[in-house]
């Protein structure tokens, strides 16, 4: 029979051997919480980035453009190019006047040469109506935007983007009042705008719709329509109203241009709210996926805790036998094992949580891409996750603890 000192040496050896296993298990648990926090932060950042993209333009914008017919209808052959006219815009604007917030027709010229003194560049020219500023979410940096007087009087005025201003007016303090040449005609710059979309959206020149049609021989042709509907407090209600409007608008345009109701290639209508719904649904799926990955990682750590506690119970069988021989109750044995299990998961969980929050706090603001902005995680969600982890750790430790409590002292003392 070993002396008491010898038993203490054995138990100390076992504890040192188990320490490494415990540390490795704790790292597994901490990494699970850490990964979950980072994934949740990235998911939130992606949602913020997408919402920011929708806020750049009107959130409830409906855009219309045309293509070619794909089926014959009422004696007309397929392959007809559908051309929108001013009458299409005027009829729609009048019919839905009470339902619309902003509205504009569009006449676009791609890659037109713009000159100012010795500087020149190729930019997109767009003939629009005054509401187009709000449809695009543009802010005036200098001067003013186009107005209905410009449109009515065929004024030769333009509003240019910051990129255009920087390219053409390098040595001038302000382009306001200066004349630039487009298609051999001088236009007066009355404003400079900025766009949340960046340089790509700021490399455009806007002029009155009527002027663009006259200068570029467009007649009464237009290339697109753009509308927004008043915002609603409820997203589902706003989506239903928007879908109803697009269906009515599509039917109206198909009837006006003799297009088959089932022809899907002649009239194209883009509903930003419908796009938002699809993207938000996709974001929910991505978040569920992130949760799944994080929880799977945490479960791996919890299983590791259970396994290490089984090993600890196995290697401390003699110690447990002595405790029971000296009168220790089963509940005290269970508590002893549970304390270690809960301690490991608690410390590891909070370390993983702290590491993830610190990383998001310091690195998150540096990551500001187009579709990832301000990655953060709800602190209450993170704390709740740690609490669930601790409960899971207690459950994981209970079964080894229950096994330890059922060990008979005589069997434990004979264990090798």
XYZ file of C-alpha atoms in Angstrom, residues 51-406:
356
model
C -27.571 48.416 -47.385
C -25.121 51.221 -48.151
C -25.215 50.308 -51.843
C -29.007 50.539 -51.869
C -28.878 53.870 -50.057
C -26.591 55.275 -52.756
C -29.466 55.201 -55.223
C -33.148 55.547 -54.487
C -34.064 52.494 -52.408
C -37.400 51.982 -54.164
C -36.304 52.745 -57.718
C -37.955 51.173 -60.762
C -36.000 51.334 -64.039
C -37.307 50.462 -67.507
C -35.419 49.716 -70.709
C -36.190 47.760 -73.863
C -34.872 44.963 -76.066
C -36.187 42.985 -79.024
C -39.349 40.920 -79.275
C -38.858 37.171 -79.117
C -42.290 36.036 -80.348
C -44.608 37.150 -83.105
C -47.784 38.984 -82.111
C -50.786 40.271 -84.044
C -49.111 39.668 -87.402
C -45.818 41.280 -86.372
C -42.627 39.249 -86.686
C -40.279 38.556 -83.764
C -36.989 40.431 -83.545
C -38.519 43.931 -83.567
C -36.488 46.524 -81.687
C -38.757 48.290 -79.184
C -38.172 52.033 -78.976
C -39.577 54.035 -76.082
C -40.960 57.484 -76.880
C -41.623 60.671 -74.961
C -45.282 59.692 -75.061
C -44.538 56.583 -72.993
C -43.069 58.714 -70.232
C -45.749 61.397 -70.410
C -48.612 58.867 -70.323
C -47.078 56.984 -67.390
C -46.246 60.165 -65.490
C -49.787 61.445 -65.903
C -51.506 58.118 -65.164
C -49.561 57.443 -61.960
C -48.921 61.044 -60.900
C -50.294 60.478 -57.379
C -48.332 57.254 -56.914
C -44.880 58.502 -57.939
C -42.272 60.247 -55.827
C -39.585 61.036 -58.443
C -39.703 60.440 -62.168
C -37.508 60.946 -65.244
C -37.030 59.794 -68.822
C -33.497 59.140 -70.057
C -31.598 59.633 -73.308
C -28.028 58.320 -73.135
C -24.974 58.668 -75.361
C -22.040 56.387 -74.566
C -18.481 57.631 -74.862
C -18.949 61.117 -76.280
C -15.870 63.342 -76.563
C -15.907 66.380 -74.260
C -13.389 69.233 -74.730
C -12.274 72.190 -72.650
C -9.390 74.209 -74.069
C -6.529 71.696 -74.447
C -8.105 69.066 -72.224
C -10.485 66.382 -73.473
C -12.010 63.107 -72.388
C -14.625 60.551 -73.358
C -17.609 60.516 -70.993
C -21.155 59.260 -70.851
C -23.698 61.924 -71.782
C -27.176 61.617 -70.307
C -30.191 63.701 -71.131
C -32.462 63.678 -68.084
C -35.167 65.535 -66.209
C -34.534 67.367 -62.895
C -35.782 64.509 -60.667
C -32.922 62.360 -61.893
C -30.665 63.905 -59.249
C -32.730 62.223 -56.524
C -33.132 58.991 -58.473
C -29.319 58.711 -58.525
C -28.778 60.047 -55.006
C -26.424 62.780 -56.220
C -25.291 65.739 -54.114
C -24.338 69.083 -55.577
C -20.781 70.140 -54.787
C -20.962 73.413 -56.689
C -23.691 75.265 -58.497
C -27.101 73.789 -59.246
C -28.749 70.833 -60.953
C -30.873 70.971 -64.079
C -34.375 72.431 -63.804
C -37.572 72.239 -65.858
C -36.864 75.652 -67.375
C -33.686 74.208 -68.904
C -35.698 71.345 -70.341
C -38.530 73.493 -71.655
C -36.229 76.022 -73.339
C -33.685 73.515 -74.753
C -30.949 75.247 -72.762
C -27.351 74.324 -73.558
C -26.325 73.753 -69.957
C -24.692 70.746 -68.268
C -23.990 69.356 -64.832
C -20.711 67.443 -64.633
C -19.357 64.905 -62.177
C -16.355 65.520 -59.918
C -14.258 63.171 -62.063
C -15.042 65.163 -65.204
C -14.299 68.434 -63.408
C -10.947 67.122 -62.161
C -9.970 65.902 -65.644
C -10.954 68.948 -67.665
C -10.472 71.836 -65.265
C -7.080 71.057 -63.777
C -5.888 74.661 -63.584
C -9.223 76.373 -62.950
C -10.575 76.903 -59.468
C -14.150 76.385 -60.528
C -15.752 75.093 -63.715
C -18.975 77.028 -63.059
C -19.815 79.323 -65.954
C -17.149 77.789 -68.200
C -17.982 76.475 -71.670
C -17.216 72.910 -72.668
C -17.613 71.469 -76.164
C -19.772 68.407 -76.822
C -20.495 67.234 -80.393
C -19.164 70.548 -81.698
C -21.555 72.614 -79.536
C -20.639 74.738 -76.507
C -22.409 74.000 -73.224
C -22.290 76.065 -70.065
C -21.366 74.258 -66.834
C -23.936 75.144 -64.167
C -23.104 72.542 -61.527
C -20.738 69.855 -60.252
C -22.116 66.794 -58.474
C -20.750 63.978 -56.334
C -22.089 60.432 -56.323
C -21.753 57.815 -53.563
C -20.858 55.308 -56.284
C -17.459 56.947 -56.722
C -15.490 57.923 -59.815
C -17.317 55.596 -62.177
C -20.603 57.402 -61.467
C -18.917 60.807 -61.401
C -17.573 60.408 -64.944
C -20.865 61.540 -66.479
C -22.262 64.723 -67.995
C -25.958 65.534 -67.593
C -27.894 67.883 -69.853
C -31.626 68.605 -70.261
C -33.474 65.727 -71.931
C -34.903 67.925 -74.685
C -31.451 69.349 -75.460
C -29.862 65.907 -75.684
C -32.585 64.691 -78.071
C -32.081 67.730 -80.316
C -28.258 67.735 -80.278
C -27.899 64.010 -80.941
C -30.834 63.724 -83.380
C -32.904 61.661 -81.013
C -36.245 63.075 -82.071
C -38.736 62.023 -79.419
C -36.913 58.790 -78.644
C -35.917 57.907 -75.107
C -33.847 54.972 -73.895
C -35.237 54.439 -70.446
C -37.648 55.393 -67.704
C -36.931 55.730 -63.999
C -39.382 56.129 -61.115
C -39.524 55.885 -57.372
C -42.562 55.253 -55.235
C -43.092 56.886 -51.839
C -41.389 55.006 -49.006
C -43.486 52.818 -46.740
C -42.847 51.957 -43.091
C -43.373 48.267 -43.759
C -40.983 46.605 -46.237
C -43.465 43.880 -47.224
C -46.140 46.471 -47.962
C -43.692 48.579 -49.976
C -42.636 45.499 -51.961
C -46.251 44.573 -52.714
C -47.062 48.113 -53.930
C -43.878 48.204 -56.011
C -44.572 44.819 -57.632
C -48.141 45.848 -58.436
C -46.866 49.039 -60.082
C -44.276 47.203 -62.194
C -46.858 44.652 -63.371
C -49.262 47.402 -64.432
C -46.462 49.375 -66.089
C -45.241 46.333 -68.019
C -48.758 45.533 -69.241
C -49.260 49.159 -70.313
C -46.004 49.321 -72.296
C -46.606 45.942 -73.967
C -50.047 47.050 -75.054
C -48.730 50.372 -76.368
C -45.976 48.706 -78.425
C -47.971 45.621 -79.545
C -45.893 43.113 -77.603
C -47.124 39.645 -76.654
C -48.003 39.387 -72.940
C -45.674 36.373 -72.584
C -42.706 38.047 -74.335
C -39.942 38.431 -71.747
C -37.230 39.987 -73.902
C -38.935 43.136 -75.162
C -39.516 45.112 -71.957
C -37.154 44.933 -68.988
C -38.139 46.370 -65.620
C -35.726 46.399 -62.712
C -37.344 46.731 -59.289
C -34.743 47.638 -56.658
C -37.001 46.517 -53.805
C -37.303 43.080 -55.375
C -33.522 43.024 -55.743
C -33.189 44.063 -52.114
C -35.465 41.238 -51.020
C -33.434 38.664 -52.928
C -30.169 39.981 -51.505
C -31.528 40.156 -47.949
C -32.777 36.583 -48.280
C -29.330 35.578 -49.493
C -27.754 37.414 -46.541
C -29.966 35.456 -44.155
C -28.734 32.225 -45.719
C -25.123 33.377 -45.412
C -25.674 34.257 -41.757
C -27.243 30.858 -41.105
C -24.226 29.288 -42.757
C -21.866 31.341 -40.581
C -23.829 30.315 -37.494
C -23.596 26.691 -38.598
C -19.825 26.870 -39.073
C -19.347 28.634 -35.737
C -21.615 26.262 -33.804
C -19.950 23.231 -35.407
C -16.575 24.550 -34.282
C -17.891 25.161 -30.765
C -19.432 21.684 -30.634
C -16.055 20.238 -31.569
C -14.587 22.074 -28.591
C -17.386 20.912 -26.274
C -16.889 17.318 -27.387
C -13.215 17.816 -26.660
C -14.120 18.976 -23.147
C -16.220 15.847 -22.635
C -13.427 13.622 -23.870
C -10.779 15.255 -21.711
C -13.035 14.940 -18.672
C -13.444 11.218 -19.412
C -9.670 10.886 -19.545
C -9.316 12.856 -16.321
C -11.890 10.664 -14.591
C -10.088 7.566 -15.840
C -6.695 8.721 -14.629
C -8.072 9.951 -11.284
C -9.948 6.745 -10.569
C -7.798 5.971 -7.533
C -8.188 9.516 -6.193
C -11.953 9.270 -6.606
C -11.912 5.860 -4.896
C -10.032 7.277 -1.913
C -12.407 10.236 -1.682
C -15.404 7.919 -1.670
C -13.732 5.599 0.841
C -13.260 8.600 3.105
C -16.973 9.399 2.897
C -17.274 11.705 -0.130
C -20.843 11.829 -1.443
C -21.635 11.240 -5.156
C -22.794 14.861 -5.536
C -19.413 16.122 -4.353
C -17.668 13.913 -6.932
C -19.999 15.211 -9.662
C -19.388 18.794 -8.525
C -15.629 18.263 -8.564
C -15.656 17.139 -12.216
C -18.239 19.723 -13.276
C -16.187 22.534 -11.754
C -13.282 21.682 -14.039
C -15.503 21.349 -17.113
C -17.305 24.637 -16.478
C -14.045 26.380 -15.629
C -12.442 25.336 -18.914
C -15.418 26.368 -21.081
C -15.956 29.645 -19.222
C -12.361 30.846 -19.385
C -11.884 29.641 -22.965
C -15.236 31.085 -24.052
C -14.546 34.539 -22.687
C -11.007 34.545 -24.099
C -12.355 33.649 -27.553
C -15.078 36.289 -27.253
C -12.615 38.953 -26.125
C -10.196 38.102 -28.925
C -12.918 38.295 -31.564
C -14.313 41.604 -30.277
C -10.840 43.159 -30.064
C -10.037 42.094 -33.629
C -13.307 43.522 -34.958
C -12.829 46.722 -32.943
C -9.351 47.500 -34.289
C -9.251 45.793 -37.682
C -12.928 46.290 -38.628
C -12.702 50.067 -39.281
C -9.743 49.447 -41.612
C -11.846 47.117 -43.779
C -14.128 49.430 -45.750
C -14.791 47.850 -49.136
C -17.790 48.316 -51.388
C -19.651 45.335 -49.949
C -18.129 45.107 -46.474
C -18.543 48.024 -44.097
C -18.169 48.308 -40.329
C -18.078 44.594 -39.424
C -19.418 44.344 -35.869
C -21.243 41.842 -33.708
C -24.113 42.379 -31.320
C -22.587 42.150 -27.834
C -25.722 40.611 -26.344
C -25.640 37.884 -28.988
C -21.974 37.208 -28.234
C -22.571 37.001 -24.460
C -25.585 34.747 -24.994
C -23.398 32.465 -27.098
C -20.835 32.210 -24.306
C -23.568 31.426 -21.764
C -24.893 28.683 -24.041
C -21.336 27.412 -24.378
C -20.940 27.242 -20.602
C -24.206 25.310 -20.291
C -23.042 22.981 -23.053
C -19.746 22.549 -21.233
C -21.609 21.636 -18.052
C -23.680 19.075 -19.965
C -20.526 17.722 -21.596
C -18.894 17.352 -18.192
C -21.934 15.823 -16.507
C -21.647 12.387 -18.116
C -18.007 11.865 -17.110
C -18.941 13.230 -13.658
C -21.842 10.797 -13.381
C -19.525 7.978 -14.354
C -17.049 9.067 -11.693
C -19.790 9.210 -9.040
C -20.755 5.591 -9.765
